[in-house]
Amino acid sequence: MGEWSALAISQGVRDGELKAVEIAEETLSRIETNDPLLHAFLHVSPELALKRAAELDERIAKGEDPGRLSGVPVALKDNLCTRDMPTTAASAILDGWIPPYDATVVSRLKESGAVIIGKTNMDEFAMGSSTENSAFGATRNPHDPARVPGGSSGGSAVAVAASLVPLALGSDTGGSIRQPAALCGVVGMKPTYGMVSRYGLIAFASSLDQIGPFAATVADAAVLLEVIAGHDGYDSTSLDRQPPSLLDQLDRGVDGLKVGVVSELLEGADPAVAVQVRLAAETLANAGALVEDTSIPVLTYSLPAYYLLAPAEASSNLARYDGVRYGLRVDAPDVESMNSRTREKGFGAEVKRRIMLGTYALSAGYYDAFYLQAQKVRTLVINGFSAAYESYDLLLSPTSPTTAFPLGSRLADPLSMYLSDICTIPSNLAGHPAMSIPFGTDDDGLPVGVQLMAPALGEAVMVRAAAVLEAAESHLSGQQRRDEDEQ
Ligand code: GLN
């Protein structure tokens, strides 16, 4: 098998040098070998994938061009609706549900020649940072199977990190693409709010949710975002503009760009993570960027604001799981007890915690003190970013304050789990794009991710800097630093 990248595979398939069927077979065999340990997938569709790949090969033999992702295997987070596969959001309440329609991103993948391989594990309804909140068992980190992959899109991150598939989609409400990307050592991108249609994404917190790519390289992530981005009439918050052109920006470098390293987001990071962020800053400076430390004090209030707003929206969004319209029903003598018994049995502990938090924050008497106050903080965060982006093109920070933590280690203490997203949440509150790029390792060889943030619609500048970091990354791993120290 040649290079396992989306760009190389689609090129080969379109040129007739590779067969989509062989790529699909290889993918399925990698999953069969590795997934029993990793548990990245909740559902794999071998028959559908092979049939689809065969159709693509036939079309190519006839001289047709199926599109930019011809024959590329893609994994989907299990909160993206697929009409031909179950969609559970890793919740018992949706066990066995098969949606009657495809999410817009799924349709766009199909239109571009991609081969959907299956659905990936996640924290239930995307609530969590470790993929341990799945109703169907945890996912393991391929770098150390005793550790979490991050979350909530842990299955998608692992599917790419373990080279099971070259591309995967996740969703990011407070960091659920970037944080698992960081912990698994892959590229993960949260686009500008409204850049990618949310139609067919099972809603968690609708004002924050965005779908985005996982890939092993910046170029692969860029092409996947180009394919899924763009206006969609089915999502009223979809931006009415051309999808961004990213792939052709990757070689432009960072000469003359201004980059701020956000001190509030570096505070509290593990020393090994902070070292890598400093090295990333140096790398950008060596490539011609003007890099300096900057302060956005209001960002320290992002986490508490998020943990009022996101649960408030979730409590409303999850009201639809009532035993009538979807999935699970626990029978009872009257409707009200059927509703409550279904929800009692169907939702996991973290989901119930969020529904209670959110309901409380929205309730009469507490609304002003909690929900409204959090909305005001959200505005201040937006203003804080706006001020910073008057001076800087990009901001840099850790993606996560730590590397991958041991399975089980944060389950007893929700707050320590919530703190995993302290660096990623601000961009969600502002609706801005942000991405995680693997940048070296800690002393145990676990991947470190650095985060690049940009103002709304700043994806093009962001990927330019990401490409510079990616090019330097291989020279700066923790292992290499130790080797150098020993010499
Ligand atoms: N970990 C955060 C939470 O549990 C973010 C989740 C996400 O982005 N979906 O809310």
Short mmCIF file of C-alpha atoms and ligand atoms in Angstrom, two decimals:
data_model
loop_
_atom_site.label_atom_id
_atom_site.label_comp_id
_atom_site.label_asym_id
_atom_site.label_seq_id
_atom_site.Cartn_x
_atom_site.Cartn_y
_atom_site.Cartn_z
CA MET A 1 0.00 0.00 0.00
CA GLY A 2 1.35 3.44 -0.92
CA GLU A 3 1.01 6.64 1.02
CA TRP A 4 -2.03 6.52 3.36
CA SER A 5 -3.14 10.09 2.74
CA ALA A 6 -6.44 11.27 1.33
CA LEU A 7 -4.74 13.32 -1.37
CA ALA A 8 -2.50 10.44 -2.48
CA ILE A 9 -5.34 7.92 -2.45
CA SER A 10 -7.77 10.07 -4.43
CA GLN A 11 -5.05 10.96 -6.93
CA GLY A 12 -4.19 7.29 -7.40
CA VAL A 13 -7.82 6.24 -7.70
CA ARG A 14 -8.67 9.00 -10.17
CA ASP A 15 -5.60 8.13 -12.27
CA GLY A 16 -6.63 4.47 -12.30
CA GLU A 17 -3.38 3.46 -10.54
CA LEU A 18 -5.21 2.45 -7.36
CA LYS A 19 -8.50 0.62 -7.05
CA ALA A 20 -11.04 2.02 -4.61
CA VAL A 21 -11.97 -1.57 -3.77
CA GLU A 22 -8.41 -2.40 -2.71
CA ILE A 23 -8.29 0.70 -0.53
CA ALA A 24 -11.59 -0.24 1.08
CA GLU A 25 -10.38 -3.81 1.68
CA GLU A 26 -7.17 -2.55 3.23
CA THR A 27 -9.13 -0.20 5.50
CA LEU A 28 -11.49 -2.96 6.60
CA SER A 29 -8.61 -5.28 7.36
CA ARG A 30 -6.84 -2.60 9.42
CA ILE A 31 -10.04 -2.08 11.38
CA GLU A 32 -10.51 -5.80 11.88
CA THR A 33 -6.96 -6.16 13.21
CA ASN A 34 -6.77 -3.09 15.42
CA ASP A 35 -10.25 -2.11 16.48
CA PRO A 36 -10.91 -4.92 18.95
CA LEU A 37 -8.31 -3.26 21.20
CA LEU A 38 -8.92 0.41 20.33
CA HIS A 39 -12.71 0.43 19.95
CA ALA A 40 -12.71 3.50 17.70
CA PHE A 41 -15.80 2.27 15.83
CA LEU A 42 -19.37 1.70 16.96
CA HIS A 43 -20.44 0.50 13.53
CA VAL A 44 -18.56 -0.63 10.43
CA SER A 45 -20.27 -1.24 7.09
CA PRO A 46 -18.08 -3.59 5.03
CA GLU A 47 -20.76 -4.47 2.46
CA LEU A 48 -21.78 -0.87 1.83
CA ALA A 49 -18.16 0.29 1.62
CA LEU A 50 -17.11 -2.43 -0.81
CA LYS A 51 -20.18 -1.95 -3.00
CA ARG A 52 -19.64 1.77 -3.08
CA ALA A 53 -15.92 1.35 -3.88
CA ALA A 54 -16.72 -1.05 -6.73
CA GLU A 55 -19.16 1.50 -8.18
CA LEU A 56 -16.47 4.17 -8.03
CA ASP A 57 -13.96 1.92 -9.81
CA GLU A 58 -16.52 1.24 -12.53
CA ARG A 59 -17.21 4.94 -13.02
CA ILE A 60 -13.49 5.65 -13.29
CA ALA A 61 -13.05 2.83 -15.81
CA LYS A 62 -15.74 4.56 -17.88
CA GLY A 63 -13.77 7.80 -17.80
CA GLU A 64 -15.85 9.59 -15.18
CA ASP A 65 -14.35 11.58 -12.30
CA PRO A 66 -16.24 10.88 -9.05
CA GLY A 67 -14.65 13.83 -7.27
CA ARG A 68 -11.93 15.15 -5.02
CA LEU A 69 -12.13 12.36 -2.46
CA SER A 70 -12.47 9.50 -4.94
CA GLY A 71 -12.08 6.21 -3.11
CA VAL A 72 -10.98 7.85 0.15
CA PRO A 73 -12.24 5.97 3.23
CA VAL A 74 -13.84 8.33 5.76
CA ALA A 75 -15.09 7.61 9.29
CA LEU A 76 -17.96 9.61 10.78
CA LYS A 77 -18.58 10.52 14.41
CA ASP A 78 -21.75 8.74 15.44
CA ASN A 79 -23.69 11.96 15.94
CA LEU A 80 -23.80 12.55 12.16
CA CYS A 81 -26.97 11.21 10.61
CA THR A 82 -26.59 8.47 8.00
CA ARG A 83 -29.61 6.99 6.27
CA ASP A 84 -27.94 3.62 5.74
CA MET A 85 -26.21 3.14 9.09
CA PRO A 86 -27.29 3.40 12.73
CA THR A 87 -26.71 6.75 14.45
CA THR A 88 -26.65 6.63 18.24
CA ALA A 89 -24.54 9.55 19.52
CA ALA A 90 -23.19 6.76 21.78
CA SER A 91 -26.40 6.87 23.80
CA ALA A 92 -28.60 3.95 24.84
CA ILE A 93 -31.59 6.18 24.14
CA LEU A 94 -30.81 6.05 20.39
CA ASP A 95 -29.59 2.46 20.26
CA GLY A 96 -30.53 1.00 16.89
CA TRP A 97 -31.94 4.23 15.43
CA ILE A 98 -31.42 4.61 11.68
CA PRO A 99 -32.08 8.17 10.53
CA PRO A 100 -34.32 8.73 7.51
CA TYR A 101 -31.82 11.16 5.95
CA ASP A 102 -28.11 11.94 5.54
CA ALA A 103 -26.48 14.92 7.24
CA THR A 104 -25.42 17.54 4.69
CA VAL A 105 -21.74 16.74 5.34
CA VAL A 106 -22.45 13.08 4.57
CA SER A 107 -24.16 13.98 1.28
CA ARG A 108 -21.20 16.21 0.38
CA LEU A 109 -18.73 13.42 1.12
CA LYS A 110 -20.71 11.04 -1.08
CA GLU A 111 -20.88 13.62 -3.88
CA SER A 112 -17.11 13.97 -3.77
CA GLY A 113 -16.43 10.24 -4.17
CA ALA A 114 -15.61 9.36 -0.55
CA VAL A 115 -16.27 5.87 0.83
CA ILE A 116 -18.02 6.01 4.22
CA ILE A 117 -16.55 3.20 6.31
CA GLY A 118 -18.48 3.47 9.56
CA LYS A 119 -19.42 5.41 12.65
CA THR A 120 -17.02 6.26 15.44
CA ASN A 121 -17.30 6.16 19.21
CA MET A 122 -17.79 9.32 21.24
CA ASP A 123 -18.88 10.60 24.61
CA GLU A 124 -22.67 10.29 24.85
CA PHE A 125 -24.24 13.25 23.01
CA ALA A 126 -20.70 14.68 22.73
CA MET A 127 -20.56 15.49 26.44
CA GLY A 128 -17.11 14.68 27.71
CA SER A 129 -13.38 14.89 27.09
CA SER A 130 -12.30 11.26 27.19
CA THR A 131 -14.80 9.12 25.19
CA GLU A 132 -15.41 7.25 28.44
CA ASN A 133 -18.99 8.56 28.59
CA SER A 134 -20.02 6.31 25.70
CA ALA A 135 -22.89 3.94 26.51
CA PHE A 136 -20.99 1.34 24.46
CA GLY A 137 -17.60 1.32 26.22
CA ALA A 138 -14.51 3.52 26.08
CA THR A 139 -12.04 4.04 23.22
CA ARG A 140 -8.31 3.61 23.84
CA ASN A 141 -5.42 5.85 22.79
CA PRO A 142 -3.22 4.09 20.21
CA HIS A 143 -0.09 5.70 21.70
CA ASP A 144 -0.82 3.99 25.03
CA PRO A 145 -3.93 1.82 25.30
CA ALA A 146 -4.10 2.45 29.04
CA ARG A 147 -4.86 6.10 28.31
CA VAL A 148 -7.85 7.98 26.96
CA PRO A 149 -7.92 9.35 23.41
CA GLY A 150 -9.60 12.57 24.57
CA GLY A 151 -13.12 13.41 23.57
CA SER A 152 -15.76 13.73 22.76
CA SER A 153 -14.75 12.76 19.19
CA GLY A 154 -12.26 10.18 20.50
CA GLY A 155 -13.21 7.45 18.03
CA SER A 156 -12.62 9.69 15.02
CA ALA A 157 -9.27 10.86 16.40
CA VAL A 158 -8.15 7.28 17.03
CA ALA A 159 -9.36 6.05 13.64
CA VAL A 160 -6.99 8.55 12.02
CA ALA A 161 -4.16 8.27 14.58
CA ALA A 162 -4.02 4.47 14.20
CA SER A 163 -4.09 4.87 10.38
CA LEU A 164 -7.33 2.92 10.13
CA VAL A 165 -8.71 5.65 7.85
CA PRO A 166 -7.01 8.73 6.40
CA LEU A 167 -9.92 11.05 7.19
CA ALA A 168 -12.65 11.38 9.80
CA LEU A 169 -15.25 13.92 10.82
CA GLY A 170 -15.98 15.06 14.36
CA SER A 171 -17.97 17.79 16.04
CA ASP A 172 -16.63 20.49 18.33
CA THR A 173 -18.80 22.33 20.86
CA GLY A 174 -16.11 23.14 23.40
CA GLY A 175 -13.06 21.36 22.02
CA SER A 176 -14.26 17.92 20.98
CA ILE A 177 -12.29 17.88 17.75
CA ARG A 178 -9.15 19.72 18.87
CA GLN A 179 -8.59 18.10 22.26
CA PRO A 180 -8.74 14.46 21.04
CA ALA A 181 -6.65 15.47 18.01
CA ALA A 182 -4.02 16.79 20.45
CA LEU A 183 -4.10 13.71 22.68
CA CYS A 184 -3.85 11.35 19.70
CA GLY A 185 -1.26 13.28 17.67
CA VAL A 186 -3.34 14.20 14.61
CA VAL A 187 -4.58 17.41 12.98
CA GLY A 188 -8.07 18.54 14.06
CA MET A 189 -9.89 21.64 12.93
CA LYS A 190 -12.95 23.51 14.19
CA PRO A 191 -14.17 25.81 11.43
CA THR A 192 -15.81 29.21 11.83
CA TYR A 193 -19.37 28.83 13.18
CA GLY A 194 -21.65 28.62 10.15
CA MET A 195 -18.91 27.48 7.76
CA VAL A 196 -20.12 23.86 7.78
CA SER A 197 -23.81 22.93 7.79
CA ARG A 198 -25.09 21.40 11.03
CA TYR A 199 -28.05 19.81 9.25
CA GLY A 200 -28.10 16.20 10.39
CA LEU A 201 -25.71 16.75 13.30
CA ILE A 202 -27.40 15.57 16.50
CA ALA A 203 -27.60 18.82 18.44
CA PHE A 204 -25.77 19.33 21.74
CA ALA A 205 -25.45 23.12 22.10
CA SER A 206 -26.60 24.59 18.84
CA SER A 207 -24.95 28.01 19.17
CA LEU A 208 -21.56 26.33 19.67
CA ASP A 209 -21.60 23.08 17.65
CA GLN A 210 -19.49 22.86 14.49
CA ILE A 211 -18.47 19.86 12.38
CA GLY A 212 -14.85 19.62 11.30
CA PRO A 213 -12.06 17.39 9.97
CA PHE A 214 -9.50 15.02 11.47
CA ALA A 215 -6.52 14.06 9.31
CA ALA A 216 -2.90 13.03 9.62
CA THR A 217 -1.74 16.09 7.67
CA VAL A 218 -2.75 19.73 7.35
CA ALA A 219 -3.27 19.27 3.60
CA ASP A 220 -5.68 16.38 4.10
CA ALA A 221 -7.62 18.34 6.74
CA ALA A 222 -7.76 21.29 4.34
CA VAL A 223 -9.20 19.29 1.46
CA LEU A 224 -11.79 17.67 3.72
CA LEU A 225 -12.91 21.07 5.00
CA GLU A 226 -13.11 22.39 1.43
CA VAL A 227 -15.39 19.49 0.54
CA ILE A 228 -17.81 19.83 3.48
CA ALA A 229 -17.91 23.64 3.78
CA GLY A 230 -20.33 25.99 2.09
CA HIS A 231 -23.85 27.30 2.34
CA ASP A 232 -26.76 24.99 3.06
CA GLY A 233 -30.38 26.11 3.08
CA TYR A 234 -31.22 23.40 5.62
CA ASP A 235 -29.20 25.14 8.36
CA SER A 236 -30.42 28.65 9.16
CA THR A 237 -27.04 29.55 10.69
CA SER A 238 -25.12 28.47 7.59
CA LEU A 239 -23.02 31.28 6.14
CA ASP A 240 -24.03 32.31 2.65
CA ARG A 241 -20.60 32.40 1.06
CA GLN A 242 -18.15 30.43 -1.02
CA PRO A 243 -16.30 27.66 0.81
CA PRO A 244 -12.76 28.75 1.60
CA SER A 245 -9.85 27.92 -0.64
CA LEU A 246 -7.27 26.37 1.68
CA LEU A 247 -5.15 23.84 -0.15
CA ASP A 248 -3.64 26.51 -2.39
CA GLN A 249 -2.62 28.57 0.66
CA LEU A 250 -0.47 25.96 2.37
CA ASP A 251 2.84 27.00 0.81
CA ARG A 252 2.47 30.69 1.55
CA GLY A 253 4.36 30.60 4.84
CA VAL A 254 3.99 33.04 7.72
CA ASP A 255 6.44 35.77 6.77
CA GLY A 256 5.13 39.05 8.18
CA LEU A 257 2.21 37.53 10.08
CA LYS A 258 1.68 38.61 13.67
CA VAL A 259 1.12 35.88 16.22
CA GLY A 260 0.16 36.35 19.88
CA VAL A 261 0.91 33.67 22.46
CA VAL A 262 -1.99 33.85 24.92
CA SER A 263 -0.51 33.86 28.42
CA GLU A 264 -3.79 33.01 30.21
CA LEU A 265 -4.00 29.77 28.23
CA LEU A 266 -0.39 28.81 28.95
CA GLU A 267 -0.87 29.20 32.69
CA GLY A 268 -1.60 25.87 34.26
CA ALA A 269 -0.34 23.82 31.31
CA ASP A 270 1.97 20.92 32.10
CA PRO A 271 5.60 22.01 31.70
CA ALA A 272 6.09 19.50 28.88
CA VAL A 273 3.15 21.04 27.01
CA ALA A 274 4.31 24.61 27.67
CA VAL A 275 7.76 23.76 26.29
CA GLN A 276 6.24 22.60 23.02
CA VAL A 277 4.11 25.75 22.72
CA ARG A 278 7.27 27.84 23.20
CA LEU A 279 9.02 25.77 20.53
CA ALA A 280 6.07 26.29 18.18
CA ALA A 281 6.25 30.04 18.80
CA GLU A 282 9.98 29.96 18.01
CA THR A 283 9.33 27.96 14.85
CA LEU A 284 6.85 30.55 13.59
CA ALA A 285 9.26 33.35 14.50
CA ASN A 286 12.09 31.62 12.63
CA ALA A 287 9.79 31.38 9.61
CA GLY A 288 9.35 35.17 9.63
CA ALA A 289 6.32 35.74 11.84
CA LEU A 290 6.34 38.42 14.49
CA VAL A 291 5.60 36.48 17.67
CA GLU A 292 5.04 37.93 21.12
CA ASP A 293 3.22 37.14 24.35
CA THR A 294 -0.18 38.69 24.79
CA SER A 295 -2.86 38.74 27.44
CA ILE A 296 -6.65 38.37 27.10
CA PRO A 297 -7.70 38.31 30.78
CA VAL A 298 -11.41 37.71 30.13
CA LEU A 299 -10.67 34.27 28.65
CA THR A 300 -10.33 32.93 32.19
CA TYR A 301 -14.13 33.24 32.51
CA SER A 302 -14.80 31.14 29.41
CA LEU A 303 -15.04 27.79 31.17
CA PRO A 304 -17.71 28.76 33.74
CA ALA A 305 -19.71 30.59 31.05
CA TYR A 306 -19.55 27.54 28.77
CA TYR A 307 -20.70 25.20 31.54
CA LEU A 308 -23.86 27.27 31.92
CA LEU A 309 -24.58 27.96 28.24
CA ALA A 310 -23.83 24.53 26.80
CA PRO A 311 -25.93 22.63 29.38
CA ALA A 312 -28.74 25.21 29.03
CA GLU A 313 -28.92 24.58 25.29
CA ALA A 314 -28.51 20.84 25.80
CA SER A 315 -31.38 20.68 28.29
CA SER A 316 -33.62 22.10 25.59
CA ASN A 317 -32.18 20.07 22.69
CA LEU A 318 -32.44 16.79 24.58
CA ALA A 319 -36.10 17.30 25.48
CA ARG A 320 -36.99 15.54 22.22
CA TYR A 321 -35.84 12.14 23.54
CA ASP A 322 -39.13 11.30 25.13
CA GLY A 323 -39.68 7.65 24.19
CA VAL A 324 -42.12 8.68 21.46
CA ARG A 325 -40.10 9.96 18.57
CA TYR A 326 -36.76 8.13 18.70
CA GLY A 327 -35.13 4.90 19.79
CA LEU A 328 -35.70 3.57 23.26
CA ARG A 329 -39.09 3.39 25.01
CA VAL A 330 -39.64 2.01 28.50
CA ASP A 331 -43.33 1.17 28.78
CA ALA A 332 -45.32 2.53 31.70
CA PRO A 333 -48.99 2.95 32.62
CA ASP A 334 -49.15 6.63 31.64
CA VAL A 335 -47.30 8.92 29.26
CA GLU A 336 -45.53 10.97 31.89
CA SER A 337 -43.99 7.98 33.61
CA MET A 338 -43.15 6.45 30.20
CA ASN A 339 -41.23 9.69 29.40
CA SER A 340 -39.38 9.76 32.68
CA ARG A 341 -38.57 6.04 32.83
CA THR A 342 -37.28 6.17 29.24
CA ARG A 343 -35.04 9.12 30.06
CA GLU A 344 -33.94 7.59 33.34
CA LYS A 345 -32.84 4.41 31.59
CA GLY A 346 -31.68 5.87 28.28
CA PHE A 347 -29.40 8.70 29.42
CA GLY A 348 -26.04 8.23 31.13
CA ALA A 349 -24.90 10.05 34.26
CA GLU A 350 -23.06 12.90 32.55
CA VAL A 351 -25.96 13.65 30.22
CA LYS A 352 -28.32 13.78 33.20
CA ARG A 353 -25.91 16.09 35.02
CA ARG A 354 -25.91 18.48 32.05
CA ILE A 355 -29.71 18.44 31.73
CA MET A 356 -30.04 19.30 35.41
CA LEU A 357 -27.38 22.01 35.29
CA GLY A 358 -28.97 23.54 32.21
CA THR A 359 -32.51 23.37 33.51
CA TYR A 360 -31.38 25.02 36.72
CA ALA A 361 -29.53 27.80 34.87
CA LEU A 362 -32.64 28.54 32.81
CA SER A 363 -35.20 28.32 35.58
CA ALA A 364 -37.23 31.30 36.76
CA GLY A 365 -35.38 33.07 39.54
CA TYR A 366 -31.96 31.80 38.44
CA TYR A 367 -32.03 32.81 34.77
CA ASP A 368 -30.60 36.30 35.34
CA ALA A 369 -27.93 35.13 37.74
CA PHE A 370 -26.70 32.25 35.61
CA TYR A 371 -27.82 32.07 31.98
CA LEU A 372 -27.98 35.82 31.33
CA GLN A 373 -24.72 36.43 33.18
CA ALA A 374 -23.02 33.74 31.10
CA GLN A 375 -24.32 35.35 27.90
CA LYS A 376 -22.76 38.62 29.01
CA VAL A 377 -19.45 36.87 29.61
CA ARG A 378 -19.74 35.40 26.13
CA THR A 379 -19.98 38.92 24.71
CA LEU A 380 -16.94 39.97 26.74
CA VAL A 381 -14.98 37.00 25.38
CA ILE A 382 -15.91 38.04 21.84
CA ASN A 383 -14.78 41.58 22.61
CA GLY A 384 -11.54 40.33 24.15
CA PHE A 385 -10.73 38.38 21.01
CA SER A 386 -11.69 41.33 18.77
CA ALA A 387 -9.23 43.56 20.62
CA ALA A 388 -6.48 40.93 20.31
CA TYR A 389 -7.10 40.48 16.59
CA GLU A 390 -6.53 44.18 16.05
CA SER A 391 -2.89 43.43 16.84
CA TYR A 392 -2.52 39.82 15.71
CA ASP A 393 -3.42 37.67 12.73
CA LEU A 394 -3.31 34.49 14.80
CA LEU A 395 -3.18 33.39 18.41
CA LEU A 396 -1.21 30.43 19.74
CA SER A 397 -1.78 28.31 22.86
CA PRO A 398 -1.72 24.74 24.06
CA THR A 399 -4.70 22.73 22.79
CA SER A 400 -5.00 20.85 26.06
CA PRO A 401 -3.17 21.60 29.32
CA THR A 402 -2.05 17.97 29.56
CA THR A 403 -1.24 15.03 27.34
CA ALA A 404 -3.40 11.89 27.34
CA PHE A 405 -4.42 10.87 30.87
CA PRO A 406 -5.00 7.33 32.17
CA LEU A 407 -8.40 5.74 31.57
CA GLY A 408 -10.64 6.26 34.59
CA SER A 409 -8.46 8.92 36.19
CA ARG A 410 -10.90 11.85 35.82
CA LEU A 411 -14.25 10.08 35.96
CA ALA A 412 -14.86 10.65 39.65
CA ASP A 413 -14.23 14.39 39.38
CA PRO A 414 -16.27 16.11 36.64
CA LEU A 415 -14.49 19.42 37.19
CA SER A 416 -11.08 17.94 36.40
CA MET A 417 -12.59 16.50 33.21
CA TYR A 418 -14.12 19.89 32.31
CA LEU A 419 -10.71 21.55 32.74
CA SER A 420 -9.41 19.54 29.76
CA ASP A 421 -11.17 22.09 27.53
CA ILE A 422 -9.97 25.27 29.17
CA CYS A 423 -7.93 26.29 26.11
CA THR A 424 -10.41 25.26 23.43
CA ILE A 425 -13.71 26.64 24.75
CA PRO A 426 -12.98 30.36 24.09
CA SER A 427 -13.01 29.91 20.28
CA ASN A 428 -16.39 28.14 20.49
CA LEU A 429 -17.88 30.98 22.51
CA ALA A 430 -16.63 33.43 19.87
CA GLY A 431 -17.56 31.24 16.88
CA HIS A 432 -13.99 31.49 15.61
CA PRO A 433 -11.93 28.86 13.79
CA ALA A 434 -9.18 27.05 15.69
CA MET A 435 -7.11 23.95 15.12
CA SER A 436 -4.76 21.57 16.84
CA ILE A 437 -1.47 20.56 15.23
CA PRO A 438 0.68 17.76 16.64
CA PHE A 439 3.91 19.29 17.88
CA GLY A 440 6.33 16.92 19.52
CA THR A 441 5.78 14.80 22.58
CA ASP A 442 6.09 14.86 26.36
CA ASP A 443 8.76 12.88 28.19
CA ASP A 444 6.71 9.69 27.94
CA GLY A 445 6.45 10.00 24.18
CA LEU A 446 2.80 11.06 24.28
CA PRO A 447 1.75 13.57 21.62
CA VAL A 448 1.41 17.27 22.40
CA GLY A 449 -0.95 19.45 20.35
CA VAL A 450 -0.58 23.19 19.90
CA GLN A 451 -3.59 25.31 19.08
CA LEU A 452 -3.79 28.03 16.43
CA MET A 453 -6.76 30.38 16.69
CA ALA A 454 -7.94 32.87 14.08
CA PRO A 455 -10.71 35.45 13.77
CA ALA A 456 -13.95 34.45 12.01
CA LEU A 457 -13.26 33.19 8.47
CA GLY A 458 -9.52 33.18 9.17
CA GLU A 459 -9.09 29.54 8.15
CA ALA A 460 -6.73 30.33 5.26
CA VAL A 461 -4.20 32.17 7.41
CA MET A 462 -4.57 29.53 10.11
CA VAL A 463 -3.66 26.63 7.81
CA ARG A 464 -0.63 28.51 6.50
CA ALA A 465 0.80 28.64 10.01
CA ALA A 466 -0.26 25.04 10.62
CA ALA A 467 1.70 23.94 7.57
CA VAL A 468 4.82 25.70 8.89
CA LEU A 469 4.49 23.96 12.25
CA GLU A 470 3.86 20.62 10.59
CA ALA A 471 7.01 20.94 8.48
CA ALA A 472 9.08 21.59 11.62
CA GLU A 473 7.32 19.11 13.88
CA SER A 474 9.35 16.04 13.09
CA HIS A 475 12.56 17.75 14.21
CA LEU A 476 11.28 18.77 17.58
CA SER A 477 9.84 15.71 19.25
CA GLY A 478 10.50 15.10 22.92
CA GLN A 479 12.42 11.96 22.03
CA GLN A 480 14.73 13.93 19.81
CA ARG A 481 15.31 16.56 22.47
CA ARG A 482 16.28 13.85 24.92
CA ASP A 483 18.61 12.28 22.39
CA GLU A 484 20.25 15.64 21.86
CA ASP A 485 20.59 16.17 25.60
CA GLU A 486 22.37 12.85 25.95
CA GLN A 487 24.89 13.62 23.24
N1 GLN B 1 -15.69 18.47 26.72
C1 GLN B 1 -16.64 19.52 26.47
C2 GLN B 1 -17.97 19.14 27.05
O1 GLN B 1 -18.08 18.07 27.61
C3 GLN B 1 -16.72 19.78 25.00
C4 GLN B 1 -17.54 18.78 24.29
C5 GLN B 1 -17.66 19.04 22.82
O2 GLN B 1 -16.95 19.86 22.24
N2 GLN B 1 -18.61 18.37 22.22
O3 GLN B 1 -18.91 19.88 26.99
#
